[in-house]
Amino acid sequence: MGISDLTAQRLSVYLRCLEDLARSGVRSISSQRLAGRLHLNSAQIRKDLACFGEFGVRGVGYYVADLREQLTRILGLDRCHRVAIVGAGNLGMALADYGGFNSEGFSIVALFDSDPAKVGGRTRRDIPVEPMESLPEIARREHLGIAILAVPAAAAQHALDLVGRAGIRAVLNFAPAPLVPPPGVILKGVDLAVQLENLAYHLSRGVAGP
Amino acid sequence: MGISDLTAQRLSVYLRCLEDLARSGVRSISSQRLAGRLHLNSAQIRKDLACFGEFGVRGVGYYVADLREQLTRILGLDRCHRVAIVGAGNLGMALADYGGFNSEGFSIVALFDSDPAKVGGRTRRDIPVEPMESLPEIARREHLGIAILAVPAAAAQHALDLVGRAGIRAVLNFAPAPLVPPPGVILKGVDLAVQLENLAYHLSRGVAGP
DNA sequence: ATGTGTGAAGTGCTTCACAGCG
DNA sequence: CGCTGTGAAGCACTTCACACAT
């Protein structure tokens, strides 16, 4: 069966919840109770998990430690991913220092910027800002696997191409531009302006129903 | 017909593209050419627009200035939305100064934080950090309509409830927690960790196909 | 008794394909 | 002829409901 992106995203949510449960000392949990915590349908959870194996125990549920381990492996979080951030503006700097990324799974190695005035600086957590030109070299030396694009829209496609040529094969794009990934590169977009405008849209159409 | 969230989000994308086109002096554009720019299907664009009226001219396409105006109105961007940011950490501060929000449609009025050490400070763009307790008062005085939640997961539900009680009816949540919106509040989530982990997942499953 | 795994039904989104208008 | 607007088909995701395992 083909695993959809939505399924993979929910696995991340499940994993996060399982880590909470493990910290609370919970040993096992049913899809029903997990669904309650996450405000999802329990069949959805069972189907998502069943894509990758039979992790549950009938009459019991899922063992937290076991499932946590399985999901960590499935999501590729059993090894550390080395991340570059391209664009050292407000957003790039903040993302570099953002504590919300599963800190075991990801390590922000460097920021890159084409503005010489920014190069040489460091974030509060001491991540260095490197010149754009050294991206290919550093990418290979440091084994960077993921890039986060936080550049202006006009520079985004160029930056993406550069990143692709440097051998980085996965990119998270924050620039508000419709980009074409180079062959072999996985591209995901997060468009903050669209999300905010979506709220404006809902506000102008009256308030949420039940 | 019920308008889906996905449609509304695409309208934002269309609007942004139309603003570019207007700046370039383009007078009219067909759904085909718009689709080419945005890497979408042209029928999708026509269907999305048809939800709200017959804006096109057969044999010609859509007049850029006219459609731009219509979409601005539909999305509720013909008036300015006053925005609060809750949580003055890395992310909250960066979002407050982020230039990517359609600057005519949104105005970030204040940040709020429960940490007294942060209160009284200002962002680089001079937006003040206020104490959490004054949120209800400032929300009403300043007519705040939207809140952005950039607090830790553990504090998010509490912050959301507070924001709801202050009369704010639309919230964009960055905290990695499954929240329940108070009645009448529209809630959208952006989960940065999930997006990044999704890339890790794709990397661990081999490279993107055609 | 409890709760998984799953075929089948239900729902919603996308794409096709074409009538009809300018 | 070019292009919109749209019914119908196609596809994908979600939910139901139940056989079956413990």
Tab-separated table of N, CA, C and O in Angstrom, chain A residues 43-96:
chain	number	residue	atom	x	y	z
A	43	ALA	N	-9.929	4.618	14.448
A	43	ALA	CA	-9.681	3.761	13.282
A	43	ALA	C	-8.533	4.322	12.441
A	43	ALA	O	-7.731	3.581	11.881
A	44	GLN	N	-8.492	5.637	12.379
A	44	GLN	CA	-7.419	6.289	11.634
A	44	GLN	C	-6.063	5.900	12.200
A	44	GLN	O	-5.140	5.555	11.462
A	45	ILE	N	-5.964	5.947	13.506
A	45	ILE	CA	-4.699	5.606	14.149
A	45	ILE	C	-4.333	4.156	13.866
A	45	ILE	O	-3.208	3.856	13.475
A	46	ARG	N	-5.299	3.266	14.017
A	46	ARG	CA	-4.999	1.856	13.768
A	46	ARG	C	-4.578	1.626	12.329
A	46	ARG	O	-3.615	0.914	12.055
A	47	LYS	N	-5.272	2.274	11.396
A	47	LYS	CA	-4.921	2.122	9.970
A	47	LYS	C	-3.525	2.661	9.698
A	47	LYS	O	-2.739	2.033	8.990
A	48	ASP	N	-3.244	3.837	10.251
A	48	ASP	CA	-1.920	4.429	10.019
A	48	ASP	C	-0.828	3.469	10.487
A	48	ASP	O	0.146	3.230	9.779
A	49	LEU	N	-1.011	2.929	11.678
A	49	LEU	CA	0.020	2.058	12.235
A	49	LEU	C	0.105	0.743	11.470
A	49	LEU	O	1.190	0.198	11.262
A	50	ALA	N	-1.070	0.265	11.019
A	50	ALA	CA	-1.094	-1.024	10.332
A	50	ALA	C	-0.350	-0.977	8.999
A	50	ALA	O	0.015	-2.015	8.448
A	51	CYS	N	-0.108	0.227	8.478
A	51	CYS	CA	0.673	0.352	7.244
A	51	CYS	C	2.063	-0.237	7.404
A	51	CYS	O	2.702	-0.630	6.435
A	52	PHE	N	2.561	-0.251	8.629
A	52	PHE	CA	3.966	-0.597	8.829
A	52	PHE	C	4.180	-1.891	9.601
A	52	PHE	O	5.301	-2.287	9.853
A	53	GLY	N	3.086	-2.536	10.001
A	53	GLY	CA	3.239	-3.787	10.737
A	53	GLY	C	2.118	-3.949	11.743
A	53	GLY	O	1.226	-3.105	11.844
A	54	GLU	N	2.143	-5.031	12.461
A	54	GLU	CA	1.117	-5.274	13.480
A	54	GLU	C	1.738	-5.019	14.834
A	54	GLU	O	2.312	-5.899	15.453
A	55	PHE	N	1.601	-3.785	15.277
A	55	PHE	CA	2.275	-3.362	16.500
A	55	PHE	C	1.403	-3.538	17.731
A	55	PHE	O	1.883	-3.492	18.850
A	56	GLY	N	0.120	-3.717	17.531
A	56	GLY	CA	-0.794	-3.759	18.652
A	56	GLY	C	-1.001	-5.156	19.208
A	56	GLY	O	-0.637	-6.146	18.587
A	57	VAL	N	-1.594	-5.214	20.377
A	57	VAL	CA	-1.943	-6.479	21.013
A	57	VAL	C	-3.436	-6.456	21.275
A	57	VAL	O	-3.934	-5.568	21.973
A	58	ARG	N	-4.149	-7.382	20.697
A	58	ARG	CA	-5.610	-7.392	20.819
A	58	ARG	C	-6.024	-7.538	22.266
A	58	ARG	O	-5.434	-8.311	23.006
A	59	GLY	N	-6.997	-6.789	22.629
A	59	GLY	CA	-7.466	-6.803	24.007
A	59	GLY	C	-6.656	-5.909	24.924
A	59	GLY	O	-7.072	-5.640	26.052
A	60	VAL	N	-5.519	-5.410	24.442
A	60	VAL	CA	-4.656	-4.595	25.299
A	60	VAL	C	-4.470	-3.193	24.712
A	60	VAL	O	-4.819	-2.194	25.318
A	61	GLY	N	-3.931	-3.141	23.517
A	61	GLY	CA	-3.584	-1.858	22.901
A	61	GLY	C	-2.153	-1.922	22.392
A	61	GLY	O	-1.702	-2.966	21.932
A	62	TYR	N	-1.446	-0.812	22.523
A	62	TYR	CA	-0.060	-0.754	22.045
A	62	TYR	C	0.852	-0.520	23.238
A	62	TYR	O	0.540	0.267	24.127
A	63	TYR	N	1.980	-1.231	23.252
A	63	TYR	CA	2.961	-0.984	24.295
A	63	TYR	C	3.733	0.278	23.946
A	63	TYR	O	4.305	0.391	22.855
A	64	VAL	N	3.732	1.218	24.880
A	64	VAL	CA	4.269	2.551	24.609
A	64	VAL	C	5.732	2.503	24.186
A	64	VAL	O	6.107	3.057	23.144
A	65	ALA	N	6.546	1.810	24.969
A	65	ALA	CA	7.987	1.799	24.680
A	65	ALA	C	8.258	1.174	23.320
A	65	ALA	O	9.059	1.675	22.525
A	66	ASP	N	7.552	0.082	23.042
A	66	ASP	CA	7.748	-0.622	21.783
A	66	ASP	C	7.331	0.245	20.598
A	66	ASP	O	8.090	0.421	19.642
A	67	LEU	N	6.134	0.794	20.691
A	67	LEU	CA	5.634	1.585	19.567
A	67	LEU	C	6.492	2.826	19.357
A	67	LEU	O	6.769	3.223	18.216
A	68	ARG	N	6.927	3.417	20.443
A	68	ARG	CA	7.784	4.592	20.358
A	68	ARG	C	9.044	4.269	19.556
A	68	ARG	O	9.445	5.009	18.658
A	69	GLU	N	9.611	3.115	19.855
A	69	GLU	CA	10.825	2.697	19.172
A	69	GLU	C	10.561	2.444	17.685
A	69	GLU	O	11.318	2.875	16.815
A	70	GLN	N	9.471	1.763	17.411
A	70	GLN	CA	9.110	1.471	16.021
A	70	GLN	C	8.930	2.753	15.224
A	70	GLN	O	9.449	2.886	14.121
A	71	LEU	N	8.187	3.701	15.794
A	71	LEU	CA	7.912	4.937	15.064
A	71	LEU	C	9.192	5.741	14.848
A	71	LEU	O	9.392	6.349	13.792
A	72	THR	N	10.040	5.752	15.863
A	72	THR	CA	11.307	6.460	15.726
A	72	THR	C	12.082	5.915	14.530
A	72	THR	O	12.618	6.670	13.711
A	73	ARG	N	12.090	4.609	14.410
A	73	ARG	CA	12.788	3.971	13.295
A	73	ARG	C	12.094	4.284	11.966
A	73	ARG	O	12.729	4.703	10.996
A	74	ILE	N	10.771	4.123	11.929
A	74	ILE	CA	10.031	4.360	10.686
A	74	ILE	C	10.225	5.783	10.187
A	74	ILE	O	10.384	6.024	8.990
A	75	LEU	N	10.229	6.726	11.112
A	75	LEU	CA	10.356	8.132	10.718
A	75	LEU	C	11.802	8.536	10.435
A	75	LEU	O	12.067	9.675	10.053
A	76	GLY	N	12.712	7.594	10.606
A	76	GLY	CA	14.108	7.921	10.325
A	76	GLY	C	14.726	8.811	11.378
A	76	GLY	O	15.671	9.552	11.113
A	77	LEU	N	14.204	8.741	12.608
A	77	LEU	CA	14.726	9.593	13.679
A	77	LEU	C	15.683	8.832	14.588
A	77	LEU	O	16.060	9.324	15.648
A	78	ASP	N	16.052	7.616	14.160
A	78	ASP	CA	17.016	6.854	14.956
A	78	ASP	C	18.445	7.276	14.627
A	78	ASP	O	19.399	6.789	15.209
A	79	ARG	N	18.565	8.161	13.669
A	79	ARG	CA	19.883	8.771	13.436
A	79	ARG	C	19.694	10.283	13.402
A	79	ARG	O	18.583	10.783	13.224
A	80	CYS	N	20.766	11.021	13.592
A	80	CYS	CA	20.673	12.475	13.644
A	80	CYS	C	20.772	13.062	12.243
A	80	CYS	O	21.608	12.660	11.445
A	81	HIS	N	19.884	14.000	11.953
A	81	HIS	CA	19.913	14.669	10.653
A	81	HIS	C	20.589	16.021	10.796
A	81	HIS	O	20.213	16.816	11.649
A	82	ARG	N	21.540	16.272	9.927
A	82	ARG	CA	22.282	17.526	9.984
A	82	ARG	C	21.648	18.533	9.033
A	82	ARG	O	21.440	18.255	7.862
A	83	VAL	N	21.309	19.704	9.589
A	83	VAL	CA	20.454	20.658	8.889
A	83	VAL	C	21.178	21.981	8.628
A	83	VAL	O	21.871	22.502	9.507
A	84	ALA	N	20.994	22.513	7.412
A	84	ALA	CA	21.458	23.862	7.078
A	84	ALA	C	20.259	24.785	6.994
A	84	ALA	O	19.191	24.372	6.540
A	85	ILE	N	20.440	26.029	7.431
A	85	ILE	CA	19.402	27.032	7.209
A	85	ILE	C	19.940	28.052	6.224
A	85	ILE	O	21.050	28.566	6.407
A	86	VAL	N	19.164	28.294	5.164
A	86	VAL	CA	19.603	29.239	4.143
A	86	VAL	C	18.797	30.514	4.311
A	86	VAL	O	17.567	30.494	4.199
A	87	GLY	N	19.484	31.602	4.600
A	87	GLY	CA	18.820	32.873	4.872
A	87	GLY	C	18.915	33.185	6.358
A	87	GLY	O	18.291	32.518	7.171
A	88	ALA	N	19.682	34.207	6.704
A	88	ALA	CA	19.914	34.531	8.114
A	88	ALA	C	19.164	35.793	8.508
A	88	ALA	O	19.676	36.638	9.239
A	89	GLY	N	17.943	35.933	8.006
A	89	GLY	CA	17.077	37.028	8.435
A	89	GLY	C	16.418	36.680	9.761
A	89	GLY	O	16.821	35.738	10.437
A	90	ASN	N	15.400	37.433	10.102
A	90	ASN	CA	14.643	37.179	11.324
A	90	ASN	C	14.259	35.725	11.500
A	90	ASN	O	14.526	35.106	12.521
A	91	LEU	N	13.603	35.210	10.463
A	91	LEU	CA	13.037	33.871	10.567
A	91	LEU	C	14.134	32.819	10.614
A	91	LEU	O	14.102	31.917	11.454
A	92	GLY	N	15.115	32.937	9.745
A	92	GLY	CA	16.206	31.964	9.710
A	92	GLY	C	16.928	31.890	11.049
A	92	GLY	O	17.164	30.795	11.576
A	93	MET	N	17.238	33.038	11.620
A	93	MET	CA	17.938	33.067	12.908
A	93	MET	C	17.075	32.418	13.996
A	93	MET	O	17.567	31.648	14.814
A	94	ALA	N	15.783	32.745	13.994
A	94	ALA	CA	14.903	32.199	15.026
A	94	ALA	C	14.764	30.685	14.880
A	94	ALA	O	14.794	29.953	15.869
A	95	LEU	N	14.652	30.215	13.654
A	95	LEU	CA	14.523	28.771	13.445
A	95	LEU	C	15.795	28.048	13.884
A	95	LEU	O	15.736	26.937	14.417
A	96	ALA	N	16.935	28.683	13.653
A	96	ALA	CA	18.200	28.066	14.046
A	96	ALA	C	18.232	27.809	15.553
A	96	ALA	O	18.753	26.801	16.018
